[in-house]
Each structure stands twice: as C-alpha cells, then as structure tokens.
GROMACS .gro file of C-alpha atoms in nm:
model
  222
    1UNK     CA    1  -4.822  10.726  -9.607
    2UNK     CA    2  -4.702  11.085  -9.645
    3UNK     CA    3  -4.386  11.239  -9.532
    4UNK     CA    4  -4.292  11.628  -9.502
    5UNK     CA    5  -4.055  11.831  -9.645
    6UNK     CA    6  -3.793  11.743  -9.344
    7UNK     CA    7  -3.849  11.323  -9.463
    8UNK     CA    8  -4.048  11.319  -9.153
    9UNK     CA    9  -4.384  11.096  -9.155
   10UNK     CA   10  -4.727  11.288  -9.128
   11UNK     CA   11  -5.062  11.114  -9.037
   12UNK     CA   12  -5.165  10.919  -8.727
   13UNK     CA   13  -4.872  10.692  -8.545
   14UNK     CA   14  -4.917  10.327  -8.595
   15UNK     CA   15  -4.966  10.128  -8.305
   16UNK     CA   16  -4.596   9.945  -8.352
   17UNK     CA   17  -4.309  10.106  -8.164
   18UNK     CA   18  -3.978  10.171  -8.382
   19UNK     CA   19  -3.842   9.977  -8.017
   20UNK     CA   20  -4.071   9.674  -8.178
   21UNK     CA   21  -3.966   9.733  -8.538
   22UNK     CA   22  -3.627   9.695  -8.434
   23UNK     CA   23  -3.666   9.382  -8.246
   24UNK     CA   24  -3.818   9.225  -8.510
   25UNK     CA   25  -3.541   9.279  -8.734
   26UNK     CA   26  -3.317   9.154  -8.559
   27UNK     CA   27  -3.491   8.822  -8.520
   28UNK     CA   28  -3.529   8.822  -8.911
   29UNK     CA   29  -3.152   8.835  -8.928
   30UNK     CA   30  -3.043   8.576  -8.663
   31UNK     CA   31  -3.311   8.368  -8.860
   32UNK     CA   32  -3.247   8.414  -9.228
   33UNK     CA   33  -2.949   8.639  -9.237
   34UNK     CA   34  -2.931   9.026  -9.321
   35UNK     CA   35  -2.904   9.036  -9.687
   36UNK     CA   36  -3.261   8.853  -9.668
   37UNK     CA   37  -3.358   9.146  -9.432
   38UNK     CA   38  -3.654   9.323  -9.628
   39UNK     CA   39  -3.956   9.601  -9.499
   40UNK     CA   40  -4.178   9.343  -9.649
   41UNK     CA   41  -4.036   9.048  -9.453
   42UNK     CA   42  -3.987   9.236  -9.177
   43UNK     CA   43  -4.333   9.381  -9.130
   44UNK     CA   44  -4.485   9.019  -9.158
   45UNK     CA   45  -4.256   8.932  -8.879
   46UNK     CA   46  -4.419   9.230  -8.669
   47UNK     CA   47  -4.748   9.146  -8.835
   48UNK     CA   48  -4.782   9.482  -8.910
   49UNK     CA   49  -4.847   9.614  -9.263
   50UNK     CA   50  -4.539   9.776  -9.484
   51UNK     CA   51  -4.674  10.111  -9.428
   52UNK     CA   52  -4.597  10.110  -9.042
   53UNK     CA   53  -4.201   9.986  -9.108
   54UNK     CA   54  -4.197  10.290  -9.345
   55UNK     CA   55  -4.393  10.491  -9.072
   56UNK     CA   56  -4.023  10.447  -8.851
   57UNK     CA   57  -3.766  10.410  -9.176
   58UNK     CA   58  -3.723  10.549  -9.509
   59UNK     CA   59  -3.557  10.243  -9.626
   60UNK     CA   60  -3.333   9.924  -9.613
   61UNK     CA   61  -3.015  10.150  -9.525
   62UNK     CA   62  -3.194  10.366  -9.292
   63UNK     CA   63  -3.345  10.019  -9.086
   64UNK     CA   64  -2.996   9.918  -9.096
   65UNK     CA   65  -2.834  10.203  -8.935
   66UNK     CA   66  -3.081  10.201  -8.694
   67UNK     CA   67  -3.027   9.876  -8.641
   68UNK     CA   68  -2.639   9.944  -8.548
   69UNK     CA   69  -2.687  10.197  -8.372
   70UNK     CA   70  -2.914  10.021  -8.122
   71UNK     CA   71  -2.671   9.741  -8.110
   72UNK     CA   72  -2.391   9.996  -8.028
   73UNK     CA   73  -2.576  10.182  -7.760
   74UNK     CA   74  -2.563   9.862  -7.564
   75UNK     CA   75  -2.191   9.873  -7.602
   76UNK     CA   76  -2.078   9.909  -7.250
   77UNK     CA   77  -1.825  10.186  -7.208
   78UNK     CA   78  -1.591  10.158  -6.953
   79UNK     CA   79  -1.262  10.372  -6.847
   80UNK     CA   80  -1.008  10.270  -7.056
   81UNK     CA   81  -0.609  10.263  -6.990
   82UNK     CA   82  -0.405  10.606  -6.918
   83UNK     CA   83  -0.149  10.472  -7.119
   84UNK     CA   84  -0.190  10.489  -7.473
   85UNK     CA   85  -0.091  10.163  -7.613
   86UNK     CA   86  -0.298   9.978  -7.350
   87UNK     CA   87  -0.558  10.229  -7.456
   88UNK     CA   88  -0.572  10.098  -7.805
   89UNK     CA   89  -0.569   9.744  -7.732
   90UNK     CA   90  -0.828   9.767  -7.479
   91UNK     CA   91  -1.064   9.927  -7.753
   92UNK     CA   92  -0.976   9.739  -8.006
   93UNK     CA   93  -1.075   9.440  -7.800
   94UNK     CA   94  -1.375   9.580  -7.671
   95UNK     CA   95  -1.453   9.634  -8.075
   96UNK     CA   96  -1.413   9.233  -8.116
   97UNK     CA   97  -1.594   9.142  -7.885
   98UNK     CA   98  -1.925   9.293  -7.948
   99UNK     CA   99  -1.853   9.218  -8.284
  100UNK     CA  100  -1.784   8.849  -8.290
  101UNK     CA  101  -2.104   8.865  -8.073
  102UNK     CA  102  -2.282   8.955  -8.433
  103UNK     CA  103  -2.058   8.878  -8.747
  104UNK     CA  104  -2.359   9.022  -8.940
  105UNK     CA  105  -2.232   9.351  -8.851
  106UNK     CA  106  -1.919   9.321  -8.992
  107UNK     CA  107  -2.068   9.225  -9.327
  108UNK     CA  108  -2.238   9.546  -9.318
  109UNK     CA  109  -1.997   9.773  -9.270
  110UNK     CA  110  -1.745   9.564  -9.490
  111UNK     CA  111  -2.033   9.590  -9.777
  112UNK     CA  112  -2.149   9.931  -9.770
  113UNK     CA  113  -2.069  10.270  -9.646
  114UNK     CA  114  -2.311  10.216  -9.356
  115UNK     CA  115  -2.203  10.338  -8.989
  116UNK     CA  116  -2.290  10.352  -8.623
  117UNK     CA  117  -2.287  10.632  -8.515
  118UNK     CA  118  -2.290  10.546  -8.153
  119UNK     CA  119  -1.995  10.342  -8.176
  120UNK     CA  120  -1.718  10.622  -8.298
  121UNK     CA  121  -1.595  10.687  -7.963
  122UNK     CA  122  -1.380  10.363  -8.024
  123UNK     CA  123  -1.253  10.518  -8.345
  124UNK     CA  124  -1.163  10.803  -8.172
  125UNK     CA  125  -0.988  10.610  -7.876
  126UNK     CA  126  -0.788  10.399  -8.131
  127UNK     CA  127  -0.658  10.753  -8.301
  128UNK     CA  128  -0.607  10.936  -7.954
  129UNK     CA  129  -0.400  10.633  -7.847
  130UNK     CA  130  -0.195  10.646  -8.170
  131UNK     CA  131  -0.134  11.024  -8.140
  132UNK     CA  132  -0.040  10.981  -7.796
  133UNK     CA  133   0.191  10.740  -7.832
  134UNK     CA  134   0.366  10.983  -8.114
  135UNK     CA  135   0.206  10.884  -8.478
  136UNK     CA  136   0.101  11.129  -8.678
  137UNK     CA  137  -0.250  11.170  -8.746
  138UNK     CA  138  -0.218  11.028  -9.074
  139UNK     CA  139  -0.030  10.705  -8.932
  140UNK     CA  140  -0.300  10.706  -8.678
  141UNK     CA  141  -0.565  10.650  -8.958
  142UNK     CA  142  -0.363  10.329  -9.077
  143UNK     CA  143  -0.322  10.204  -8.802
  144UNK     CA  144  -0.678  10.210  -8.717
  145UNK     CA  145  -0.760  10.082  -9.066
  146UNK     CA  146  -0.552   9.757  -9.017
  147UNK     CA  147  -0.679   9.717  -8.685
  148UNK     CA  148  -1.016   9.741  -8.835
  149UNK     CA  149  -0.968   9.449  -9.118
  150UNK     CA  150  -0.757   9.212  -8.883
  151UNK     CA  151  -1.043   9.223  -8.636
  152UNK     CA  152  -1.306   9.205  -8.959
  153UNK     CA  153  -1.112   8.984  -9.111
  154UNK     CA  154  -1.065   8.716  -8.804
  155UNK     CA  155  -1.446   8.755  -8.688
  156UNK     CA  156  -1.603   8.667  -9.035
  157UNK     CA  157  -1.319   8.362  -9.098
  158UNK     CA  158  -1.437   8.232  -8.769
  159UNK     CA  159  -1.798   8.297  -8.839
  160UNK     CA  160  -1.785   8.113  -9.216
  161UNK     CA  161  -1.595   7.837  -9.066
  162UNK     CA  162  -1.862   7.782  -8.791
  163UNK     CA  163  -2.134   7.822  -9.082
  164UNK     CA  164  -1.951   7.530  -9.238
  165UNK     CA  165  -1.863   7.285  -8.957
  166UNK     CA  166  -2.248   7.311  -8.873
  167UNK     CA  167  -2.377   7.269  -9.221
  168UNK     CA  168  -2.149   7.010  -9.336
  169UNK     CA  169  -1.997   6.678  -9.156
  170UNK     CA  170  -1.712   6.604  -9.264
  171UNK     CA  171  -1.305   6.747  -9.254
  172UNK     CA  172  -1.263   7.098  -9.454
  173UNK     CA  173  -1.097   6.999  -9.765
  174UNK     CA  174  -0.812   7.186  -9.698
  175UNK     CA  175  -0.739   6.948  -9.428
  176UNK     CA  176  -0.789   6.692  -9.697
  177UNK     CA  177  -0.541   6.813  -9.924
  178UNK     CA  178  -0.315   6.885  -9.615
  179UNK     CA  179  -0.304   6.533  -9.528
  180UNK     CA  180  -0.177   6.417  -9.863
  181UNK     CA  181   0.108   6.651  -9.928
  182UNK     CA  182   0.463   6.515  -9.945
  183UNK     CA  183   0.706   6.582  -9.691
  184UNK     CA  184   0.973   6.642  -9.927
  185UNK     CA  185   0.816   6.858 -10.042
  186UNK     CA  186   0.626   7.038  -9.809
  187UNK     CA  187   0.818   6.948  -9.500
  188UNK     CA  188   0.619   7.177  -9.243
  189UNK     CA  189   0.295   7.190  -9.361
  190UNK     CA  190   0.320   6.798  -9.383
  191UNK     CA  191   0.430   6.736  -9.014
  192UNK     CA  192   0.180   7.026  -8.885
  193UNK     CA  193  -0.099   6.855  -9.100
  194UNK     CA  194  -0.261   6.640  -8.843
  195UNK     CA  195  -0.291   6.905  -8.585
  196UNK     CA  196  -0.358   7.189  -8.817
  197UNK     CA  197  -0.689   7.230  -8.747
  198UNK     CA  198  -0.639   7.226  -8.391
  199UNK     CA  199  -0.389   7.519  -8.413
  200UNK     CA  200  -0.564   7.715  -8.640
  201UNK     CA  201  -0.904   7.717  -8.399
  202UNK     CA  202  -0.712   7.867  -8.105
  203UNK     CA  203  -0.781   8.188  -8.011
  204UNK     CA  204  -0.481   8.408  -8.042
  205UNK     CA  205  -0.684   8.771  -8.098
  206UNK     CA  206  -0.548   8.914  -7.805
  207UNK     CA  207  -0.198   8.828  -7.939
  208UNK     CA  208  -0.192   8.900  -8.293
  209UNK     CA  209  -0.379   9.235  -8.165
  210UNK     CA  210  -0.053   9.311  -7.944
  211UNK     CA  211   0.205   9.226  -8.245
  212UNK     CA  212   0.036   9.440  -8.498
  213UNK     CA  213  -0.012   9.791  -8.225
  214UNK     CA  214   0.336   9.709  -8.102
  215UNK     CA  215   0.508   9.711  -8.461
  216UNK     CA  216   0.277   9.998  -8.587
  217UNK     CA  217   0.384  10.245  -8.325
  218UNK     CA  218   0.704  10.405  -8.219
  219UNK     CA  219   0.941  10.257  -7.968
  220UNK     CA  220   0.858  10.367  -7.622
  221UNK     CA  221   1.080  10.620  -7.506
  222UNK     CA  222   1.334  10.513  -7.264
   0.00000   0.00000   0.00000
C-alpha cells in the first residue's frame, strides 16, 4: 500500500473500519499486555491482513495515540468547582479514575513521549486552578507534574501488586521479612507488621491528593 505526499493512504479502502482496528487493539492489550501490542498481532486479531492496519496507522506510536485518544474521548467531562483548589482536586481525581480503569495507559505515557490529545483539558484545569489560586505559572507546572507521578505512581503500585496477588499464592515477601524484624530494633514497623498489609491496601487517593494540593499552594487569603 501507497501513501501520498501528506502520509495519507491512496488505493481502495479496506473493508475494516479504523472503529474495528481500534477495538481490536484494545482486546490484544487486556489479553497480552501493550508492549506485546504489534500491527502483525493485531491484524490477526481483526483477521485482516497487515496492509489494512497500515491502511488506518503509520505505525506502533501512531496506533497508540489513537488508541488514547479514543479512550480519552470517552472521558466524561463534567462542570468542575468555581473554586480553584476544589477545581484541581476534582480533575485530578477525575484523571485517576479513568486511569486506574487502564494502568496500561500510564505505562505509556510514563515510557514514551506519547499523548492524548483529547485529554489536555485536565492539564489545563490543573494549571488554571494553580494560577487561580496565586502560583505562578511556573509553580503551576510542578505542581501538575507531582500530581501527575503521585497519581502514576499509586495506579501502577496498585496495578503490579494486583498482577502479583493473582499470579502468585502466597504473602509478598516483604511481609515476610516484616514479620521477622526485631522490635528493638524496629519498634514500629514490628508492631504494625501484622496489619501492614491491611493498611497499606486502603484507599487513601483522595487524601494524599488533598495533602499534596494543600501544601503546594498558597495559604488562602483570609
């Protein structure tokens, strides 16, 4: 297959959507994850030949950003807070949860440069809510940034730990090594030991969210 000058494809259409191409993908990477995401695997999935992937997609990257950009057009987009701070945390949370929905997203845009473009508006409400509440734009940008790996960083702990728990039977071996230390030694981590695990499953997103936009911005006024 042929494309023009523009990288558009010539010849006749194949008889696959892009709507089916994309579908398809995404069952290869529930199934087999998406660094095993390939146009050859994927157009055996679609039973379609490699020729009709590349008919919709120059390439891996290309699929891929197609790929999150579908998933972030479903992203619904309600009215968020007046108030800036609320602002932030409401997008921020909004941001985990269609995340955590797919953890393979966030390995994507931890790995690569790749972006949704139909997902920025959260970007930008994180910044407006930071400028509004008096940071500068440049704090504004950190403050997204840590934002972005806290909420990263607790979706793919809680996706690898899940990974684990299902593929193995047995007690992490941290809990192992938890369990033998010596209380003289390691006084809290010794009592806590027993019901470490069961503190460190619990939810607190929502809370660690709050601590980390409440010490990043300034004091409210008054």
């Amino acid at each position: 297959m042929s494309r023009s000058a523009s990288g558009a494809p010539t010849g006749r259409p194949p008889r696959t959507s892009r709507a089916e191409i994309l579908a398809a993908a995404h069952r290869v990477i529930d199934r087999d994850g998406w660094q095993n995401l390939t146009i050859r695997r994927l157009a055996a999935e679609v039973g379609a030949s490699p020729a009709t992937v590349y008919y919709h997609v120059r390439d891996k990257d290309d699929l891929l950003i197609h790929l999150l950009n579908d998933y972030a057009d479903q992203i619904p987009r309600p009215e968020l807070p007046v108030d800036p701070r609320e602002r932030i945390l409401a997008a921020a949370t909004i941001m985990h949860e269609v995340l955590a929905a797919r953890p393979w997203i966030v390995e994507v845009l931890a790995a690569d440069d790749l972006l949704g473009e139909s997902a920025v508006w959260l970007v930008e409400a994180i910044l407006a809510g930071a400028v509004d509440s008096g940071c500068d734009p440049t704090q504004a940008v950190h403050l997204y940034r840590n934002i972005w790996y806290f909420t990263a960083g607790e979706i793919l702990i809680r996706a690898n730990s899940a990974r684990r728990r299902a593929q193995h039977d047995r007690p992490a071996y941290r809990d192992q090594v938890f369990g033998r230390l010596d209380e003289t030694d390691y006084p809290h981590l010794a009592r806590l030991a027993d019901r470490w695990p069961a503190l460190t499953a619990e939810d607190t997103y929502a809370e660690g969210l709050r601590a980390l936009v409440d010490g990043a911005l300034p004091p409210r006024s008054g």
